[in-house]
PDB file of C-alpha atoms in Angstrom:
ATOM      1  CA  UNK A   1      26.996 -45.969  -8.607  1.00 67.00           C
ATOM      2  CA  UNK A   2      26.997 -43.981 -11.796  1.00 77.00           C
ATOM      3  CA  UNK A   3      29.961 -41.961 -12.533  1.00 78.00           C
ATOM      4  CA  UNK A   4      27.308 -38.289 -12.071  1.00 71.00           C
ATOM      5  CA  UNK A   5      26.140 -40.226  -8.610  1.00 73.00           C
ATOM      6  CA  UNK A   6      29.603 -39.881  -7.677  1.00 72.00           C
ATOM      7  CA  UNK A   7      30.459 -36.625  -8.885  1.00 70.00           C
ATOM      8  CA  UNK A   8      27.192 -35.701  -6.553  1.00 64.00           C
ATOM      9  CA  UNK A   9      28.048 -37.444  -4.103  1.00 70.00           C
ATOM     10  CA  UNK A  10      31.507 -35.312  -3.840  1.00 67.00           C
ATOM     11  CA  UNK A  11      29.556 -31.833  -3.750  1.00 66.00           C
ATOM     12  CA  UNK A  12      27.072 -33.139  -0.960  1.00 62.00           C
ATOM     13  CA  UNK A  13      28.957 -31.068   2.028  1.00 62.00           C
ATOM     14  CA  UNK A  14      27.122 -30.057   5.058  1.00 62.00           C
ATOM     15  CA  UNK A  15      28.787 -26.476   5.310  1.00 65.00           C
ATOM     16  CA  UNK A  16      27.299 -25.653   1.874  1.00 61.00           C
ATOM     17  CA  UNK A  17      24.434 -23.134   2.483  1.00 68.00           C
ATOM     18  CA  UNK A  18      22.059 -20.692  -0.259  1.00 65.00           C
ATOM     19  CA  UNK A  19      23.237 -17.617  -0.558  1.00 63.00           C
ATOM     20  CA  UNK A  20      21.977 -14.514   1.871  1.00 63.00           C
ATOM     21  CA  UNK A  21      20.300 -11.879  -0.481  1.00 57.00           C
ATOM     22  CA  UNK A  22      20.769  -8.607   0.589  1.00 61.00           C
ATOM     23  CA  UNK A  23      17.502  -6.565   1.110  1.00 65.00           C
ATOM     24  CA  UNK A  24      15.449  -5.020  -1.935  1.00 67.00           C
ATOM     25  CA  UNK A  25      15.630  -1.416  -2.315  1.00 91.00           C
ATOM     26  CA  UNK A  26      12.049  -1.744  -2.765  1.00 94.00           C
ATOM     27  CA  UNK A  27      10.325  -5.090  -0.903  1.00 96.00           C
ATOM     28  CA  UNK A  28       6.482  -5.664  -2.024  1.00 97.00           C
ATOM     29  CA  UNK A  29       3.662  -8.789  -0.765  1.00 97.00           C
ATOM     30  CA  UNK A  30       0.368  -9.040  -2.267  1.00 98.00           C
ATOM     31  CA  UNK A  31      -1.651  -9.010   1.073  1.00 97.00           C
ATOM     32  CA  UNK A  32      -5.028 -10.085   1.264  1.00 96.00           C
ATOM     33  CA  UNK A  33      -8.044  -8.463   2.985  1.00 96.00           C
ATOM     34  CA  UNK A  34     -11.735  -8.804   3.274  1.00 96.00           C
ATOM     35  CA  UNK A  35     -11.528  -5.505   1.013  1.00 95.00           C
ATOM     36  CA  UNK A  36      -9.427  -7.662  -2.004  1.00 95.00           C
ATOM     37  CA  UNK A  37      -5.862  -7.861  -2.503  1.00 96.00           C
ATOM     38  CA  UNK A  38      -3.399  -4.926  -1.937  1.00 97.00           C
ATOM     39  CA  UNK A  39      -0.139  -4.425  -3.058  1.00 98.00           C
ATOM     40  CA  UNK A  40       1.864  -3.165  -0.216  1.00 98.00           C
ATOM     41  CA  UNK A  41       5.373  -1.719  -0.899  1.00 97.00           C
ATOM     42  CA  UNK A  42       8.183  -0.068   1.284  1.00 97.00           C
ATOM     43  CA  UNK A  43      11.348   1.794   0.242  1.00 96.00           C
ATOM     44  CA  UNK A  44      13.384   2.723   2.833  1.00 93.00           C
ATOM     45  CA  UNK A  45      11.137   1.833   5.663  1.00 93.00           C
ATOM     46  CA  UNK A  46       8.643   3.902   4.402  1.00 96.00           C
ATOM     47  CA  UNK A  47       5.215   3.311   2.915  1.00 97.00           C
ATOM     48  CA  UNK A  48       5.283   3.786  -0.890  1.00 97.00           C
ATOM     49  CA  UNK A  49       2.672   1.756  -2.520  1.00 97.00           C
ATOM     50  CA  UNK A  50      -0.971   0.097  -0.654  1.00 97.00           C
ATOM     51  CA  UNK A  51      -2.868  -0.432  -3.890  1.00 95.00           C
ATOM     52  CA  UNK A  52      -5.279  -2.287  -5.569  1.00 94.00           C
ATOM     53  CA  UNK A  53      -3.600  -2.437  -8.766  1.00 88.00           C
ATOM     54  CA  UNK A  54      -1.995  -4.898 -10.486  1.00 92.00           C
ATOM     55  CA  UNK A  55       0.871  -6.757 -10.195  1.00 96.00           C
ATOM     56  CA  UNK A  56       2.971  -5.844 -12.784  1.00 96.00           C
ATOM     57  CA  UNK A  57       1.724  -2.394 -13.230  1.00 95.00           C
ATOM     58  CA  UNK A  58       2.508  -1.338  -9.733  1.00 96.00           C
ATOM     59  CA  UNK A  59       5.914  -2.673  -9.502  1.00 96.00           C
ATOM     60  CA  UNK A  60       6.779  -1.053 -12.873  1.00 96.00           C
ATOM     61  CA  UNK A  61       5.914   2.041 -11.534  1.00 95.00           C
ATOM     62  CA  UNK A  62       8.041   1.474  -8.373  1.00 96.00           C
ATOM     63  CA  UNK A  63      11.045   0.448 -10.935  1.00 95.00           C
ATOM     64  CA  UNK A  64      10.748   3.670 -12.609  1.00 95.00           C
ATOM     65  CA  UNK A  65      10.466   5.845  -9.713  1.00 95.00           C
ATOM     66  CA  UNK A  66      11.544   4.647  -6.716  1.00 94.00           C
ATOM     67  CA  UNK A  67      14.548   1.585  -7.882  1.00 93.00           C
ATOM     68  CA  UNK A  68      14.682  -1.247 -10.065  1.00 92.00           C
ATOM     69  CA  UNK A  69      15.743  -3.830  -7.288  1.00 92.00           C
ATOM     70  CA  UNK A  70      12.036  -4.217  -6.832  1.00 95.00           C
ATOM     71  CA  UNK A  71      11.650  -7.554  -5.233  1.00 93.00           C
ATOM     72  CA  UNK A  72       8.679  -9.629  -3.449  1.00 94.00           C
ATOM     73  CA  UNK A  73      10.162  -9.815  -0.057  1.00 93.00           C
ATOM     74  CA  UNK A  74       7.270  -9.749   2.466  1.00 94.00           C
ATOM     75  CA  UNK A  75       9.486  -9.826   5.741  1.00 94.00           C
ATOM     76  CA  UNK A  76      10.036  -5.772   5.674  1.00 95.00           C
ATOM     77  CA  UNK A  77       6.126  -5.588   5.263  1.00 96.00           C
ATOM     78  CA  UNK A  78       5.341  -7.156   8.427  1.00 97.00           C
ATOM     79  CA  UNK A  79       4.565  -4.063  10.174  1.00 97.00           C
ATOM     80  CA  UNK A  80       2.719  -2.610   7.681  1.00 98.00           C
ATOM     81  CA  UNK A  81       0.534  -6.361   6.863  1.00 98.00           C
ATOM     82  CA  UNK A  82      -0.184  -6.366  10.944  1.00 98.00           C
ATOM     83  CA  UNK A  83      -1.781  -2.805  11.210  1.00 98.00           C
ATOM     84  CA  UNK A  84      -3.855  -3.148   8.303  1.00 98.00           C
ATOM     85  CA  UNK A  85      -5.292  -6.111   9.457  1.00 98.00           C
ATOM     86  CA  UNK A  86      -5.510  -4.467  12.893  1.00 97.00           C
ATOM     87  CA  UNK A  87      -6.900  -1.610  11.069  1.00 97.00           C
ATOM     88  CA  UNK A  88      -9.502  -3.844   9.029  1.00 97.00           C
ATOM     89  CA  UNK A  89     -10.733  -5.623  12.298  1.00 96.00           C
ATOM     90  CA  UNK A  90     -11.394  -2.863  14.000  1.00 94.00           C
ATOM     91  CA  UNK A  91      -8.983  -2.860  16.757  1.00 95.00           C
ATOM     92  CA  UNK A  92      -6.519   0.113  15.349  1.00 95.00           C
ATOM     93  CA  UNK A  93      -7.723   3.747  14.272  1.00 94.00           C
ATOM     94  CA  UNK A  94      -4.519   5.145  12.856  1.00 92.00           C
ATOM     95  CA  UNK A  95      -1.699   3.844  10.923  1.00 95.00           C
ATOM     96  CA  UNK A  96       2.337   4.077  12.862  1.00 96.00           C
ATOM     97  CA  UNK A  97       3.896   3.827   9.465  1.00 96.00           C
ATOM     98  CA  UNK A  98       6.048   6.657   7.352  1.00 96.00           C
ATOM     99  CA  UNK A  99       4.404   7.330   4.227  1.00 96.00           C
ATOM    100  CA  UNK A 100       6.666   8.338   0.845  1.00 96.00           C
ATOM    101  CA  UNK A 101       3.905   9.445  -1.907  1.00 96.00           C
ATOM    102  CA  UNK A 102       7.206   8.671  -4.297  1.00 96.00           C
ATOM    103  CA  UNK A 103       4.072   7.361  -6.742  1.00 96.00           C
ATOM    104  CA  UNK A 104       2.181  10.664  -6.603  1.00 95.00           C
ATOM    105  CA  UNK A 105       2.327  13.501  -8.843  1.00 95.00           C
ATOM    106  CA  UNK A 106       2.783  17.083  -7.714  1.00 95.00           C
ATOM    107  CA  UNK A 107      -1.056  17.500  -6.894  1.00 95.00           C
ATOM    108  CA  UNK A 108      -1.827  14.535  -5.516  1.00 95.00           C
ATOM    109  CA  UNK A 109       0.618  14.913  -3.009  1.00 95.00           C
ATOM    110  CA  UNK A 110      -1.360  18.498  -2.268  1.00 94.00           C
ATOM    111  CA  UNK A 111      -4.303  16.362  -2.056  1.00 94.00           C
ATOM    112  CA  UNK A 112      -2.869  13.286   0.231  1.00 94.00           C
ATOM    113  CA  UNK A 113      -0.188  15.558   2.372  1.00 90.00           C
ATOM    114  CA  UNK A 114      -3.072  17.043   4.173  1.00 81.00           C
ATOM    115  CA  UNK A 115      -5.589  14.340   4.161  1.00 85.00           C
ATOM    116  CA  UNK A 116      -5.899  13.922   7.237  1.00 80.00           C
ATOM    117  CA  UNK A 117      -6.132  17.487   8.238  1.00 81.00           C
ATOM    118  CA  UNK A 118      -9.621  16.893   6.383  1.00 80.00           C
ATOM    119  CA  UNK A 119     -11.246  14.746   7.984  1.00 86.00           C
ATOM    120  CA  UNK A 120     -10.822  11.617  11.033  1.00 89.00           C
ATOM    121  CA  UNK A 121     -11.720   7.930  11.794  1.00 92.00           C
ATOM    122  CA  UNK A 122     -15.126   7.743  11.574  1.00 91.00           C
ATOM    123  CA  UNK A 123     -16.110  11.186  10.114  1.00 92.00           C
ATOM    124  CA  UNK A 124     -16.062  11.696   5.900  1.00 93.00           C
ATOM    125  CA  UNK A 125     -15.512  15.303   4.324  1.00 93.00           C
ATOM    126  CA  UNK A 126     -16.472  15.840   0.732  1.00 94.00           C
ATOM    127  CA  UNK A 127     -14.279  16.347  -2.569  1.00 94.00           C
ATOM    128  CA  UNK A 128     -15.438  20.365  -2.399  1.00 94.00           C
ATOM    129  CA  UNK A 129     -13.980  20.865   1.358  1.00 94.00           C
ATOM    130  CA  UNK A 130     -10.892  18.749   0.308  1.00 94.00           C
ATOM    131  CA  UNK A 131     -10.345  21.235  -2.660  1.00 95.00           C
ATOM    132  CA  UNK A 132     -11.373  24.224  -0.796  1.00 94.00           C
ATOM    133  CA  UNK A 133      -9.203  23.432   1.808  1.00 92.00           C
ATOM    134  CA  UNK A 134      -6.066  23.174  -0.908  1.00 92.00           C
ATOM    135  CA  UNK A 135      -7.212  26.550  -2.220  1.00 93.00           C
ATOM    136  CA  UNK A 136      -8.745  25.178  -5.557  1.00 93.00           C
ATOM    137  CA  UNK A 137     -12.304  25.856  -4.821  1.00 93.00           C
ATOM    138  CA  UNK A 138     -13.207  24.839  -8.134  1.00 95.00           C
ATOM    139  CA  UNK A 139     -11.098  21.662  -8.748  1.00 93.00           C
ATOM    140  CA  UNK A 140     -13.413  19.133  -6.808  1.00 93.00           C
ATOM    141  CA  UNK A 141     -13.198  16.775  -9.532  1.00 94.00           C
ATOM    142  CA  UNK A 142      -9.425  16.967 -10.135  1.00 95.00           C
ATOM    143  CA  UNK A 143      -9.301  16.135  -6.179  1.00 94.00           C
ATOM    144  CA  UNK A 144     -11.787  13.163  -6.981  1.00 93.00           C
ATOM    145  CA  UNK A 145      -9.398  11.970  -9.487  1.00 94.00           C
ATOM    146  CA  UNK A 146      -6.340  12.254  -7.620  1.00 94.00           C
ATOM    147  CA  UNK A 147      -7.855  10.653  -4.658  1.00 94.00           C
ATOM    148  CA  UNK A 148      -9.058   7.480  -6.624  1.00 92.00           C
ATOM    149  CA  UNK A 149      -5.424   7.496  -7.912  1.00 93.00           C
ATOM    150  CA  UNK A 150      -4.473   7.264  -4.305  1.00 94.00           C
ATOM    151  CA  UNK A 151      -1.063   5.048  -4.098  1.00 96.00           C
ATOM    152  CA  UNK A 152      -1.126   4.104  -0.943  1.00 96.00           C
ATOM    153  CA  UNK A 153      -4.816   3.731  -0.062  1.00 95.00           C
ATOM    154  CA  UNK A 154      -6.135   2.910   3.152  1.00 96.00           C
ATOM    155  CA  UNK A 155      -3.558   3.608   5.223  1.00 95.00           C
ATOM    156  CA  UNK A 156      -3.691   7.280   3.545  1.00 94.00           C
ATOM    157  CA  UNK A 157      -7.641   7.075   4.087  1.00 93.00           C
ATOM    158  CA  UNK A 158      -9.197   8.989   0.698  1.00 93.00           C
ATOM    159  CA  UNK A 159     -12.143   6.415   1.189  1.00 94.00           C
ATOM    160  CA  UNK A 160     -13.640   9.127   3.607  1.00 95.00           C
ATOM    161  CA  UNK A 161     -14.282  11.533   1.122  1.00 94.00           C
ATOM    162  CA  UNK A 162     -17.414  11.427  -0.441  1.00 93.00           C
ATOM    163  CA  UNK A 163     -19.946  13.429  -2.990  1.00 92.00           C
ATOM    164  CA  UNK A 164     -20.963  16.845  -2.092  1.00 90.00           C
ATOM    165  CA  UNK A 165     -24.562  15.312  -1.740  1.00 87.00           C
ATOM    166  CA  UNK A 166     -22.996  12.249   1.065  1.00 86.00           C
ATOM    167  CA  UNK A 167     -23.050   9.581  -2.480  1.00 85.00           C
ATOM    168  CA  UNK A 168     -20.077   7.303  -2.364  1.00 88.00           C
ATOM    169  CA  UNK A 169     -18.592   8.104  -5.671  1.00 86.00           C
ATOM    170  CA  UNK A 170     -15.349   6.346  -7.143  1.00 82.00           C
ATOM    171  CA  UNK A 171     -12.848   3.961  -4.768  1.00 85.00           C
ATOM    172  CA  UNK A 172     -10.077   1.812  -6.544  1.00 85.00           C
ATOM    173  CA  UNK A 173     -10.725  -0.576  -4.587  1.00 88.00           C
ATOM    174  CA  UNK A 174     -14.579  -0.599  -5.516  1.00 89.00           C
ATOM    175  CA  UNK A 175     -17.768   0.960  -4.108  1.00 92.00           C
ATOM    176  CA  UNK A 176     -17.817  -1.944  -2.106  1.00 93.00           C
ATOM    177  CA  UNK A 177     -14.601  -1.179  -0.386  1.00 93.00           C
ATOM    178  CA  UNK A 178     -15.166   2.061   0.254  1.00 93.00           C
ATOM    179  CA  UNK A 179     -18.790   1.347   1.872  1.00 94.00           C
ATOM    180  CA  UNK A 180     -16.742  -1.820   3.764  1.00 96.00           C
ATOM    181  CA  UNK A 181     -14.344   0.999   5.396  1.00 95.00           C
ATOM    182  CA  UNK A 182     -16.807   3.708   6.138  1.00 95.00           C
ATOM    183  CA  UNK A 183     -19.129   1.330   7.878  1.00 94.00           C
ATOM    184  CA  UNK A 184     -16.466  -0.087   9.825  1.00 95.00           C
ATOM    185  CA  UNK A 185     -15.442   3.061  10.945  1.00 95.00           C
ATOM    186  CA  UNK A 186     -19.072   4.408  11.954  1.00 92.00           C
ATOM    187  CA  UNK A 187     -19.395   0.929  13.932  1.00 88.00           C
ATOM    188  CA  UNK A 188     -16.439   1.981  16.212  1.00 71.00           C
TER     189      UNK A 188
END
């Protein structure tokens, strides 16, 4: 036995265990989903990111707003994973989660607050009732652009609004998303 072997062999000790984190202030997963991958995030047990933007991007934005003990900690997501693949099966209508719009500026969070005043599971509503609705009749396209800036997509469901004519327009997630989501809701 070499004379490291030995030293080694003196710090092998049963009772020796890794260290016990303690919890992020913000906890994120990539999650994947026949839609493509989201980046879910909670702060606080509350919803604060479901995104299809990068990596990096996303939790640099959660560092500057929310904490910077952003870590990837998918335990305090399991909720959140289950009823979006519940929701993405089919078998669950409406999301049980608290939602933070922490990543939203002042008017998307007019926009999102009362998104689902606008319109239901199954039934779209156009960018022109959505900004009608807010009292900015003539801001359609702002609400187009702060919907397809939506941070926490899906679960706050801005994939039901749709052209003034019924045309899917804009989804960060893709046209393909958004067509995924409204047919799976007009199936149920």
């Amino acid at each position: 036995m070499t004379d490291l072997e030995s030293r080694l062999t003196r710090l092998d000790t049963p009772d020796l265990r890794p260290p016990v984190l303690p919890d992020a202030d913000v906890a994120y997963t990539l999650h994947d989903t026949p839609i493509g991958t989201l980046l879910l995030a909670v702060a606080g047990g509350r919803v604060v990111a479901s995104s299809f933007g990068d990596e990096e991007t996303m939790t640099t934005r959660l560092a500057r707003a929310v904490s910077p003990r952003v870590l990837r900690q998918p335990r305090p997501l399991d909720d959140v994973r289950r009823q979006l693949d519940e929701y993405l099966s089919g078998d669950r209508r409406a999301f049980d989660v608290e939602v933070d719009l922490v990543l939203a500026t002042p008017f998307q969070r007019l926009v999102l607050e009362d998104l689902p005043t606008h319109t239901s599971y199954g039934r779209t509503t156009t960018y022109g009732t959505v900004a009608g609705d807010i009292s900015r009749p003539k801001a359609a396209r702002a609400v187009g652009t702060a919907l397809g800036a939506n941070p926490v997509c899906v679960v706050l469901p801005c994939h039901r609004v749709v052209g003034a004519s019924g045309a899917l327009t804009g989804y960060a997630g893709g046209l393909d998303a958004k067509r995924f989501l409204l047919n799976l809701e007009a199936k149920s």
